[in-house]
């Protein structure tokens, strides 16, 4: 058969819609998607016919039953939600590309409750009058940070923008040259300042900034002093920075607000758990910062949010800024944030229940047990299809937090005897529940620190399928 003839005998969409196998799909999938799946499958066949040398046998492609199988695959793909869960075996706890922190059970319950029902988002049930969406967080933030007042917005970038545009519009803001941070995804302190209508006054040098540098920069146009935590980098060696405490004295003496963007928003002093000290919200406030901003989904372990805490007089101004309306968090965020924050009333519970904190502090021997369990599970099904060993590795906190902190961990190193590590990595990534693993020294590494017990079976089944 020549190509022309082949192209003519390709079934029509309507014919395929009556195919028995495709007819069965109608029970499961919307008709529009089935038609789309058929069109895709037929296009593919046409393409193959046109791209194949004349003398090869092409009739094989045109078998309604095998077309139907292809259609079923395509329709099932088209029907899948685009945003889906994945398994994080990469060992980066606050993995920005994988959605940063995962929520604790309490937060998940709260989201379902608030989102699946009407709720008192902006209604004061005691008085029967309009209430404020920010009121739900006020008490709890005050309790765990000691801050006088607070407001939450969509993320920390929005928090910094709102603070600067409320307190310093058309004024100068003094920042150390060592703190002109860029966070992934184009958040740069100098650019946020420009957006907020404030003028950046850089002082000091990259490695050293002294108190007198700030002092000399203050004039009648100064709106604030801004201190930014260098979340995702460290300047080491011959360095000097001015502490929040010293800056707060200088700010007070000049009647200026001291703004402290601490980035990650820890409520717990991680040095107690044998890690680097990461500034806590409470310390920033105790050291005299007037306004402190931080993320909800980094070390705090809650939903994406930006939290602004500090003096009531400044926060009240922010609540009146029309920009706040554009940056406000929705009810699901507020629900998840409140539930997460409540757990912090007891630090032990926070460490135990908030996944981000649990993963950061989990003892490596516990991770090892998980690795051994997964290794046994995989070995029992694979026998001779792969080589598996348990190796010592390091996990990372991620999310631009504590860049130098290594977390000793255990990982499963997997080598297939049939396919290359690159192909294995790709197949794991394309599984029904994608598994995100690392390629290192020609092995697939699965770090068990970021994998939960209930995910081990999914990993086992996926490996069984892809190998
Ligand atoms: C992460 C970070 C931000 C941005 O926070 P998002 O919640 O990602 O918007 C701003 N400042 C610092 C210091 C940060 O670490």
CSV table of C-alpha atoms and ligand atoms in Angstrom, one decimal:
chain,number,residue,atom,x,y,z
A,1,UNK,CA,0.0,0.0,0.0
A,2,UNK,CA,1.4,3.4,-0.8
A,3,UNK,CA,1.3,6.3,1.6
A,4,UNK,CA,-1.7,8.0,-0.1
A,5,UNK,CA,-3.7,4.9,0.3
A,6,UNK,CA,-2.7,4.4,3.8
A,7,UNK,CA,-3.6,7.9,4.8
A,8,UNK,CA,-7.1,7.3,3.2
A,9,UNK,CA,-7.7,4.2,5.3
A,10,UNK,CA,-7.0,5.8,8.6
A,11,UNK,CA,-10.3,5.5,10.5
A,12,UNK,CA,-12.4,8.7,11.0
A,13,UNK,CA,-13.1,10.2,14.4
A,14,UNK,CA,-16.7,9.1,14.3
A,15,UNK,CA,-15.8,5.5,13.4
A,16,UNK,CA,-13.5,5.4,16.4
A,17,UNK,CA,-16.1,6.9,18.7
A,18,UNK,CA,-18.2,3.7,18.0
A,19,UNK,CA,-15.3,1.4,18.7
A,20,UNK,CA,-16.1,-0.8,21.6
A,21,UNK,CA,-13.0,0.0,23.7
A,22,UNK,CA,-13.4,3.7,23.1
A,23,UNK,CA,-17.1,3.5,23.9
A,24,UNK,CA,-16.2,2.2,27.3
A,25,UNK,CA,-14.2,5.3,27.9
A,26,UNK,CA,-17.4,7.4,27.8
A,27,UNK,CA,-18.3,6.1,31.2
A,28,UNK,CA,-15.1,7.5,32.7
A,29,UNK,CA,-14.1,10.6,30.7
A,30,UNK,CA,-15.8,13.7,29.2
A,31,UNK,CA,-16.6,13.3,25.5
A,32,UNK,CA,-14.6,16.4,24.5
A,33,UNK,CA,-11.5,14.9,25.9
A,34,UNK,CA,-12.1,11.5,24.1
A,35,UNK,CA,-12.5,13.4,20.8
A,36,UNK,CA,-9.3,15.3,21.6
A,37,UNK,CA,-7.5,12.1,22.4
A,38,UNK,CA,-8.7,10.5,19.1
A,39,UNK,CA,-7.5,13.5,17.1
A,40,UNK,CA,-4.1,13.4,18.8
A,41,UNK,CA,-3.8,9.7,18.2
A,42,UNK,CA,-4.8,10.0,14.5
A,43,UNK,CA,-2.4,13.0,14.0
A,44,UNK,CA,0.4,10.8,15.4
A,45,UNK,CA,-0.4,8.1,12.9
A,46,UNK,CA,-0.5,10.5,10.0
A,47,UNK,CA,2.9,11.9,11.1
A,48,UNK,CA,4.4,8.4,11.3
A,49,UNK,CA,3.2,7.5,7.9
A,50,UNK,CA,4.6,10.6,6.3
A,51,UNK,CA,7.9,10.2,8.1
A,52,UNK,CA,8.5,6.5,7.4
A,53,UNK,CA,10.3,5.3,4.2
A,54,UNK,CA,7.8,4.0,1.6
A,55,UNK,CA,8.9,0.4,1.6
A,56,UNK,CA,8.3,-0.3,5.4
A,57,UNK,CA,5.2,-1.9,6.5
A,58,UNK,CA,2.9,0.8,7.8
A,59,UNK,CA,-0.5,-0.9,7.9
A,60,UNK,CA,0.3,-2.1,11.4
A,61,UNK,CA,-0.3,1.4,12.7
A,62,UNK,CA,-3.8,1.4,11.5
A,63,UNK,CA,-5.4,-1.1,13.7
A,64,UNK,CA,-8.5,0.2,15.5
A,65,UNK,CA,-7.8,-1.7,18.7
A,66,UNK,CA,-4.3,-0.5,19.1
A,67,UNK,CA,-5.5,3.0,18.3
A,68,UNK,CA,-8.1,2.6,21.0
A,69,UNK,CA,-5.4,1.7,23.5
A,70,UNK,CA,-3.4,4.8,22.5
A,71,UNK,CA,-6.5,6.9,22.8
A,72,UNK,CA,-7.3,5.5,26.3
A,73,UNK,CA,-3.8,6.5,27.4
A,74,UNK,CA,-4.0,10.0,26.0
A,75,UNK,CA,-7.5,10.6,27.4
A,76,UNK,CA,-6.4,9.5,30.8
A,77,UNK,CA,-3.5,11.9,30.6
A,78,UNK,CA,-5.7,14.8,29.4
A,79,UNK,CA,-8.1,14.1,32.2
A,80,UNK,CA,-5.4,14.2,35.0
A,81,UNK,CA,-5.1,17.3,37.2
A,82,UNK,CA,-2.1,19.3,36.2
A,83,UNK,CA,-1.1,20.1,39.7
A,84,UNK,CA,-0.4,16.8,41.4
A,85,UNK,CA,1.4,15.3,44.4
A,86,UNK,CA,4.9,14.1,44.0
A,87,UNK,CA,7.2,12.2,46.3
A,88,UNK,CA,10.2,14.2,47.3
A,89,UNK,CA,13.2,11.9,47.5
A,90,UNK,CA,15.6,14.7,46.7
A,91,UNK,CA,16.4,15.4,50.3
A,92,UNK,CA,15.7,19.1,50.1
A,93,UNK,CA,13.2,19.8,52.8
A,94,UNK,CA,11.8,23.2,51.8
A,95,UNK,CA,12.0,22.4,48.1
A,96,UNK,CA,10.8,25.5,46.3
A,97,UNK,CA,10.0,23.7,43.1
A,98,UNK,CA,8.0,21.1,45.0
A,99,UNK,CA,5.9,23.5,46.9
A,100,UNK,CA,8.1,24.3,49.9
A,101,UNK,CA,6.6,23.2,53.2
A,102,UNK,CA,3.9,20.5,53.4
A,103,UNK,CA,1.1,21.2,55.9
A,104,UNK,CA,0.5,19.4,59.2
A,105,UNK,CA,-2.7,17.5,59.7
A,106,UNK,CA,-4.2,20.2,61.9
A,107,UNK,CA,-3.7,22.7,59.1
A,108,UNK,CA,-5.2,20.3,56.5
A,109,UNK,CA,-8.3,19.9,58.7
A,110,UNK,CA,-8.6,23.6,59.2
A,111,UNK,CA,-8.4,24.2,55.4
A,112,UNK,CA,-11.2,21.6,54.7
A,113,UNK,CA,-13.4,23.1,57.4
A,114,UNK,CA,-13.0,26.7,56.3
A,115,UNK,CA,-13.1,26.0,52.5
A,116,UNK,CA,-15.9,23.4,52.5
A,117,UNK,CA,-18.2,25.4,54.7
A,118,UNK,CA,-19.1,29.0,55.2
A,119,UNK,CA,-16.9,30.5,57.9
A,120,UNK,CA,-16.5,33.6,60.0
A,121,UNK,CA,-13.8,35.0,57.7
A,122,UNK,CA,-14.9,38.6,58.1
A,123,UNK,CA,-17.8,38.2,60.5
A,124,UNK,CA,-17.8,38.8,64.2
A,125,UNK,CA,-20.2,36.1,65.5
A,126,UNK,CA,-20.3,37.5,69.0
A,127,UNK,CA,-21.4,40.9,68.0
A,128,UNK,CA,-23.2,40.1,64.8
A,129,UNK,CA,-21.2,42.6,62.8
A,130,UNK,CA,-18.6,42.7,60.2
A,131,UNK,CA,-15.2,41.5,61.4
A,132,UNK,CA,-11.6,41.4,60.1
A,133,UNK,CA,-9.9,38.5,58.4
A,134,UNK,CA,-6.7,39.5,60.2
A,135,UNK,CA,-8.3,39.0,63.6
A,136,UNK,CA,-8.0,35.2,63.4
A,137,UNK,CA,-4.2,35.4,63.6
A,138,UNK,CA,-3.8,38.4,66.0
A,139,UNK,CA,-4.0,36.5,69.3
A,140,UNK,CA,-1.9,33.5,68.4
A,141,UNK,CA,0.9,35.6,66.7
A,142,UNK,CA,1.0,37.8,69.8
A,143,UNK,CA,1.3,34.8,72.0
A,144,UNK,CA,4.2,33.1,70.3
A,145,UNK,CA,6.2,36.2,69.2
A,146,UNK,CA,5.4,38.8,71.8
A,147,UNK,CA,4.6,41.2,69.0
A,148,UNK,CA,2.1,43.9,69.7
A,149,UNK,CA,0.3,43.5,66.4
A,150,UNK,CA,0.4,41.7,63.1
A,151,UNK,CA,-1.0,41.3,59.6
A,152,UNK,CA,-0.6,38.5,57.1
A,153,UNK,CA,-0.3,38.9,53.3
A,154,UNK,CA,0.2,36.5,50.4
A,155,UNK,CA,4.0,35.9,50.8
A,156,UNK,CA,7.0,37.6,52.3
A,157,UNK,CA,7.8,39.4,49.1
A,158,UNK,CA,4.4,41.1,49.4
A,159,UNK,CA,5.1,41.7,53.1
A,160,UNK,CA,8.3,43.6,52.4
A,161,UNK,CA,6.6,45.6,49.6
A,162,UNK,CA,3.7,46.5,51.8
A,163,UNK,CA,5.9,47.6,54.7
A,164,UNK,CA,8.1,49.8,52.5
A,165,UNK,CA,5.3,51.3,50.5
A,166,UNK,CA,3.3,52.1,53.7
A,167,UNK,CA,6.1,53.5,55.9
A,168,UNK,CA,8.7,54.9,53.4
A,169,UNK,CA,7.1,55.9,50.1
A,170,UNK,CA,9.0,58.7,48.5
A,171,UNK,CA,11.6,58.4,51.2
A,172,UNK,CA,15.1,56.9,51.6
A,173,UNK,CA,15.6,53.5,53.1
A,174,UNK,CA,19.1,52.6,54.4
A,175,UNK,CA,20.4,49.1,53.7
A,176,UNK,CA,23.8,47.5,54.1
A,177,UNK,CA,25.6,46.5,50.9
A,178,UNK,CA,26.1,43.1,52.5
A,179,UNK,CA,22.3,42.5,52.6
A,180,UNK,CA,21.1,43.3,49.1
A,181,UNK,CA,19.6,39.8,48.8
A,182,UNK,CA,18.3,38.1,45.8
A,183,UNK,CA,15.9,35.2,46.5
A,184,UNK,CA,15.1,32.8,43.7
A,185,UNK,CA,12.2,33.8,41.4
A,186,UNK,CA,13.4,37.4,40.9
A,187,UNK,CA,12.8,38.8,44.4
A,188,UNK,CA,15.6,41.3,44.8
A,189,UNK,CA,15.7,43.8,47.6
A,190,UNK,CA,16.7,46.7,45.3
A,191,UNK,CA,13.9,45.9,42.9
A,192,UNK,CA,11.3,45.5,45.6
A,193,UNK,CA,12.3,48.9,46.9
A,194,UNK,CA,11.9,50.5,43.6
A,195,UNK,CA,8.4,49.0,43.2
A,196,UNK,CA,7.5,50.3,46.6
A,197,UNK,CA,8.4,53.9,45.6
A,198,UNK,CA,11.3,54.1,48.1
A,199,UNK,CA,14.9,55.1,47.4
A,200,UNK,CA,17.6,52.6,48.3
A,201,UNK,CA,20.5,54.1,50.1
A,202,UNK,CA,23.3,51.5,50.2
A,203,UNK,CA,25.8,51.8,52.9
A,204,UNK,CA,29.0,50.0,53.9
A,205,UNK,CA,30.7,47.4,51.7
A,206,UNK,CA,29.9,43.8,50.8
A,207,UNK,CA,31.8,42.4,53.7
A,208,UNK,CA,31.8,45.1,56.3
A,209,UNK,CA,29.2,47.6,57.4
A,210,UNK,CA,29.6,49.7,60.5
A,211,UNK,CA,27.2,51.6,62.7
A,212,UNK,CA,28.7,54.9,61.5
A,213,UNK,CA,27.9,54.0,57.9
A,214,UNK,CA,24.2,53.9,58.8
A,215,UNK,CA,24.5,57.0,61.0
A,216,UNK,CA,26.2,59.1,58.3
A,217,UNK,CA,23.4,58.2,55.8
A,218,UNK,CA,20.6,59.5,58.0
A,219,UNK,CA,19.1,62.8,56.9
A,220,UNK,CA,15.7,64.5,56.7
A,221,UNK,CA,14.6,62.3,53.8
A,222,UNK,CA,15.3,59.0,55.6
A,223,UNK,CA,12.1,56.9,56.0
A,224,UNK,CA,13.5,53.8,57.7
A,225,UNK,CA,16.5,51.5,58.4
A,226,UNK,CA,16.1,48.1,56.8
A,227,UNK,CA,18.0,45.0,58.0
A,228,UNK,CA,17.7,41.9,55.8
A,229,UNK,CA,18.6,38.4,56.8
A,230,UNK,CA,21.0,37.0,54.2
A,231,UNK,CA,18.9,33.8,54.1
A,232,UNK,CA,20.5,32.0,51.1
A,233,UNK,CA,24.1,33.1,51.3
A,234,UNK,CA,26.8,33.8,53.9
A,235,UNK,CA,29.6,36.3,53.8
A,236,UNK,CA,32.5,34.6,55.6
A,237,UNK,CA,36.0,35.8,56.6
A,238,UNK,CA,36.8,39.4,57.2
A,239,UNK,CA,33.3,40.6,57.9
A,240,UNK,CA,31.3,42.9,60.1
A,241,UNK,CA,27.6,43.7,60.4
A,242,UNK,CA,25.6,45.8,62.7
A,243,UNK,CA,23.3,43.9,65.1
A,244,UNK,CA,19.5,44.5,65.2
A,245,UNK,CA,20.0,45.8,68.8
A,246,UNK,CA,22.5,48.4,67.8
A,247,UNK,CA,20.4,49.5,64.8
A,248,UNK,CA,17.3,49.8,67.0
A,249,UNK,CA,19.1,52.3,69.3
A,250,UNK,CA,20.1,54.3,66.3
A,251,UNK,CA,16.7,54.2,64.7
A,252,UNK,CA,15.0,55.2,68.0
A,253,UNK,CA,17.4,58.1,68.5
A,254,UNK,CA,16.4,59.3,65.1
A,255,UNK,CA,12.7,58.6,65.3
A,256,UNK,CA,12.8,56.1,62.5
A,257,UNK,CA,11.3,52.6,62.2
A,258,UNK,CA,13.7,49.7,62.1
A,259,UNK,CA,12.4,47.1,59.6
A,260,UNK,CA,13.8,43.6,59.9
A,261,UNK,CA,13.1,41.1,57.1
A,262,UNK,CA,14.2,37.8,58.6
A,263,UNK,CA,13.1,35.7,55.7
A,264,UNK,CA,12.5,32.2,57.1
A,265,UNK,CA,10.5,33.0,60.2
A,266,UNK,CA,11.6,30.5,62.8
A,267,UNK,CA,9.9,30.5,66.1
A,268,UNK,CA,12.3,27.9,67.4
A,269,UNK,CA,16.0,28.3,68.2
A,270,UNK,CA,17.5,25.6,66.1
A,271,UNK,CA,20.9,25.9,67.8
A,272,UNK,CA,19.2,23.8,70.6
A,273,UNK,CA,19.0,21.0,68.1
A,274,UNK,CA,22.7,21.1,67.2
A,275,UNK,CA,22.2,23.4,64.2
A,276,UNK,CA,23.2,26.9,63.2
A,277,UNK,CA,21.4,29.7,64.9
A,278,UNK,CA,18.7,31.1,62.6
A,279,UNK,CA,17.2,34.4,63.8
A,280,UNK,CA,13.8,33.9,65.5
A,281,UNK,CA,10.9,36.3,65.2
A,282,UNK,CA,10.9,36.7,69.0
A,283,UNK,CA,14.6,37.6,69.0
A,284,UNK,CA,14.1,40.2,66.3
A,285,UNK,CA,11.3,41.8,68.3
A,286,UNK,CA,13.2,41.6,71.6
A,287,UNK,CA,16.2,43.2,70.0
A,288,UNK,CA,14.1,46.2,69.1
A,289,UNK,CA,13.0,45.8,65.5
A,290,UNK,CA,9.8,47.8,65.0
A,291,UNK,CA,8.5,45.7,62.1
A,292,UNK,CA,9.5,42.1,61.4
A,293,UNK,CA,8.6,40.3,58.2
A,294,UNK,CA,8.9,36.6,57.4
A,295,UNK,CA,7.5,33.7,55.2
A,296,UNK,CA,4.8,31.3,56.3
A,297,UNK,CA,6.1,28.3,54.3
A,298,UNK,CA,9.8,28.2,55.0
A,299,UNK,CA,11.1,27.2,58.4
A,300,UNK,CA,7.8,28.0,59.9
A,301,UNK,CA,6.3,25.1,58.1
A,302,UNK,CA,2.9,26.5,57.2
A,303,UNK,CA,1.1,27.7,54.1
A,304,UNK,CA,2.5,30.3,51.7
A,305,UNK,CA,2.1,33.6,53.4
A,306,UNK,CA,4.0,36.7,54.5
A,307,UNK,CA,3.6,37.8,58.1
A,308,UNK,CA,4.3,41.3,59.3
A,309,UNK,CA,4.6,41.7,63.1
A,310,UNK,CA,5.6,44.6,65.2
A,311,UNK,CA,4.3,47.9,66.6
A,312,UNK,CA,0.6,48.5,66.4
A,313,UNK,CA,1.0,52.0,65.2
A,314,UNK,CA,2.9,50.8,62.1
A,315,UNK,CA,0.7,47.8,61.4
A,316,UNK,CA,-2.4,49.9,61.7
A,317,UNK,CA,-1.1,52.1,58.9
A,318,UNK,CA,-0.5,49.0,56.8
A,319,UNK,CA,-4.1,47.8,57.4
A,320,UNK,CA,-5.3,51.2,55.9
A,321,UNK,CA,-3.0,51.0,52.8
A,322,UNK,CA,-5.2,50.2,49.7
A,323,UNK,CA,-2.4,47.9,48.5
A,324,UNK,CA,-3.3,45.6,51.4
A,325,UNK,CA,-6.5,44.6,49.6
A,326,UNK,CA,-4.5,43.4,46.6
A,327,UNK,CA,-2.1,41.4,48.8
A,328,UNK,CA,-4.5,39.8,51.3
A,329,UNK,CA,-4.5,36.1,52.0
A,330,UNK,CA,-7.5,34.0,51.3
A,331,UNK,CA,-9.5,32.0,53.9
A,332,UNK,CA,-7.6,28.7,53.1
A,333,UNK,CA,-4.3,30.4,53.9
A,334,UNK,CA,-5.6,32.0,57.0
A,335,UNK,CA,-7.1,28.7,58.2
A,336,UNK,CA,-3.8,26.8,57.6
A,337,UNK,CA,-1.7,29.5,59.1
A,338,UNK,CA,-3.7,29.7,62.3
A,339,UNK,CA,-3.8,26.0,62.8
A,340,UNK,CA,0.0,25.7,62.2
A,341,UNK,CA,0.7,28.6,64.5
A,342,UNK,CA,-1.4,27.1,67.3
A,343,UNK,CA,0.8,24.1,67.4
A,344,UNK,CA,3.8,26.3,68.4
A,345,UNK,CA,2.2,27.0,71.8
A,346,UNK,CA,4.1,23.8,72.7
A,347,UNK,CA,7.5,23.6,71.1
A,348,UNK,CA,7.7,19.8,71.4
A,349,UNK,CA,4.5,19.3,69.6
A,350,UNK,CA,5.6,21.7,66.9
A,351,UNK,CA,8.7,19.6,66.3
A,352,UNK,CA,6.7,16.5,66.2
A,353,UNK,CA,3.6,17.5,64.2
A,354,UNK,CA,4.9,20.1,61.7
A,355,UNK,CA,6.4,18.1,58.8
A,356,UNK,CA,9.1,20.7,58.0
A,357,UNK,CA,10.3,20.8,61.6
A,358,UNK,CA,10.1,17.0,62.0
A,359,UNK,CA,12.2,16.5,58.8
A,360,UNK,CA,14.8,19.1,59.9
A,361,UNK,CA,15.2,17.6,63.3
A,362,UNK,CA,14.8,13.9,62.6
A,363,UNK,CA,17.6,11.8,63.9
A,364,UNK,CA,19.7,10.2,61.1
A,365,UNK,CA,19.3,6.8,62.8
A,366,UNK,CA,15.6,7.1,62.3
A,367,UNK,CA,16.2,7.9,58.6
A,368,UNK,CA,18.4,4.9,58.4
A,369,UNK,CA,15.6,2.6,59.6
A,370,UNK,CA,13.4,4.0,56.9
A,371,UNK,CA,16.1,3.4,54.3
A,372,UNK,CA,16.6,-0.2,55.5
A,373,UNK,CA,12.8,-0.8,55.3
A,374,UNK,CA,12.6,0.5,51.8
A,375,UNK,CA,15.6,-1.4,50.8
A,376,UNK,CA,14.1,-4.7,52.1
A,377,UNK,CA,10.8,-3.9,50.4
A,378,UNK,CA,12.4,-3.2,47.0
A,379,UNK,CA,14.8,-6.2,47.2
A,380,UNK,CA,11.9,-8.5,47.8
A,381,UNK,CA,10.4,-7.7,44.5
A,382,UNK,CA,13.4,-6.9,42.3
A,383,UNK,CA,15.8,-9.7,43.0
A,384,UNK,CA,18.1,-9.4,39.9
A,385,UNK,CA,16.8,-6.3,38.3
A,386,UNK,CA,18.8,-3.8,40.3
A,387,UNK,CA,21.6,-3.3,42.8
A,388,UNK,CA,20.6,-1.5,46.0
A,389,UNK,CA,22.7,-0.1,48.8
A,390,UNK,CA,22.3,2.3,51.6
A,391,UNK,CA,24.7,5.2,51.7
A,392,UNK,CA,25.5,8.2,54.0
A,393,UNK,CA,24.5,11.5,52.4
A,394,UNK,CA,23.5,15.0,53.4
A,395,UNK,CA,20.0,16.5,53.1
A,396,UNK,CA,19.5,20.2,52.7
A,397,UNK,CA,17.0,22.5,54.4
A,398,UNK,CA,16.4,24.4,51.1
A,399,UNK,CA,14.0,27.3,50.4
A,400,UNK,CA,17.0,29.7,50.8
A,401,UNK,CA,17.3,28.8,54.5
A,402,UNK,CA,20.5,27.9,56.4
A,403,UNK,CA,22.5,27.3,53.2
A,404,UNK,CA,25.5,26.0,55.0
A,405,UNK,CA,23.7,23.6,57.3
A,406,UNK,CA,24.2,20.0,56.3
A,407,UNK,CA,21.9,17.4,57.7
A,408,UNK,CA,23.5,14.0,57.8
A,409,UNK,CA,21.1,11.4,56.3
A,410,UNK,CA,20.8,8.0,54.6
A,411,UNK,CA,19.9,7.5,51.0
A,412,UNK,CA,19.1,4.4,48.9
A,413,UNK,CA,21.4,4.1,45.9
A,414,UNK,CA,19.7,2.3,43.1
A,415,UNK,CA,21.4,0.9,40.0
A,416,UNK,CA,19.3,-0.9,37.4
A,417,UNK,CA,21.0,-3.8,35.6
A,418,UNK,CA,18.9,-3.0,32.5
A,419,UNK,CA,18.5,0.7,32.1
A,420,UNK,CA,20.8,3.7,32.7
A,421,UNK,CA,20.4,5.9,35.8
A,422,UNK,CA,19.3,8.7,33.5
A,423,UNK,CA,16.5,6.6,32.1
A,424,UNK,CA,15.5,5.4,35.5
A,425,UNK,CA,15.4,9.0,36.8
A,426,UNK,CA,13.2,10.0,33.9
A,427,UNK,CA,10.8,7.1,34.4
A,428,UNK,CA,10.5,7.8,38.1
A,429,UNK,CA,9.7,11.4,37.3
A,430,UNK,CA,7.0,10.4,34.8
A,431,UNK,CA,5.3,7.9,37.1
A,432,UNK,CA,1.6,8.2,38.1
A,433,UNK,CA,2.9,9.7,41.3
A,434,UNK,CA,6.2,11.2,40.2
A,435,UNK,CA,9.2,10.4,42.4
A,436,UNK,CA,11.8,13.1,42.4
A,437,UNK,CA,15.2,11.5,43.1
A,438,UNK,CA,18.8,12.7,42.6
A,439,UNK,CA,21.4,11.4,40.1
A,440,UNK,CA,24.8,11.1,41.7
A,441,UNK,CA,27.9,9.1,40.7
A,442,UNK,CA,25.9,7.1,38.2
A,443,UNK,CA,23.3,6.0,40.8
A,444,UNK,CA,19.8,7.1,41.6
A,445,UNK,CA,19.8,8.4,45.1
A,446,UNK,CA,16.6,8.5,47.2
A,447,UNK,CA,17.1,10.5,50.4
A,448,UNK,CA,14.7,9.1,53.0
A,449,UNK,CA,14.6,12.2,55.2
A,450,UNK,CA,12.0,13.9,53.0
A,451,UNK,CA,10.0,10.6,52.4
A,452,UNK,CA,7.3,9.6,54.8
A,453,UNK,CA,6.6,6.1,56.0
A,454,UNK,CA,3.3,5.9,54.1
A,455,UNK,CA,5.1,6.7,50.9
A,456,UNK,CA,7.4,3.7,51.0
A,457,UNK,CA,4.8,1.4,49.4
A,458,UNK,CA,4.2,3.8,46.6
A,459,UNK,CA,8.0,3.9,45.9
A,460,UNK,CA,8.2,0.2,45.9
A,461,UNK,CA,5.2,-0.2,43.5
A,462,UNK,CA,6.6,2.5,41.2
A,463,UNK,CA,10.0,0.9,41.0
A,464,UNK,CA,8.5,-2.5,40.3
A,465,UNK,CA,6.6,-0.9,37.4
A,466,UNK,CA,9.4,1.2,35.9
A,467,UNK,CA,12.2,-1.4,36.1
B,1,LIG,C1,12.4,34.0,51.2
B,1,LIG,C2,12.7,35.5,51.5
B,1,LIG,C3,11.9,36.5,51.0
B,1,LIG,C4,10.7,36.2,50.1
B,1,LIG,O1,9.7,35.4,50.8
B,1,LIG,P1,8.6,34.7,49.9
B,1,LIG,O2,7.7,34.1,51.0
B,1,LIG,O3,9.3,33.7,49.1
B,1,LIG,O4,7.9,35.7,49.1
B,1,LIG,C5,12.1,37.8,51.3
B,1,LIG,N1,13.2,38.1,52.1
B,1,LIG,C6,14.0,37.1,52.6
B,1,LIG,C7,15.2,37.5,53.5
B,1,LIG,C8,13.8,35.8,52.3
B,1,LIG,O5,14.6,34.8,52.8
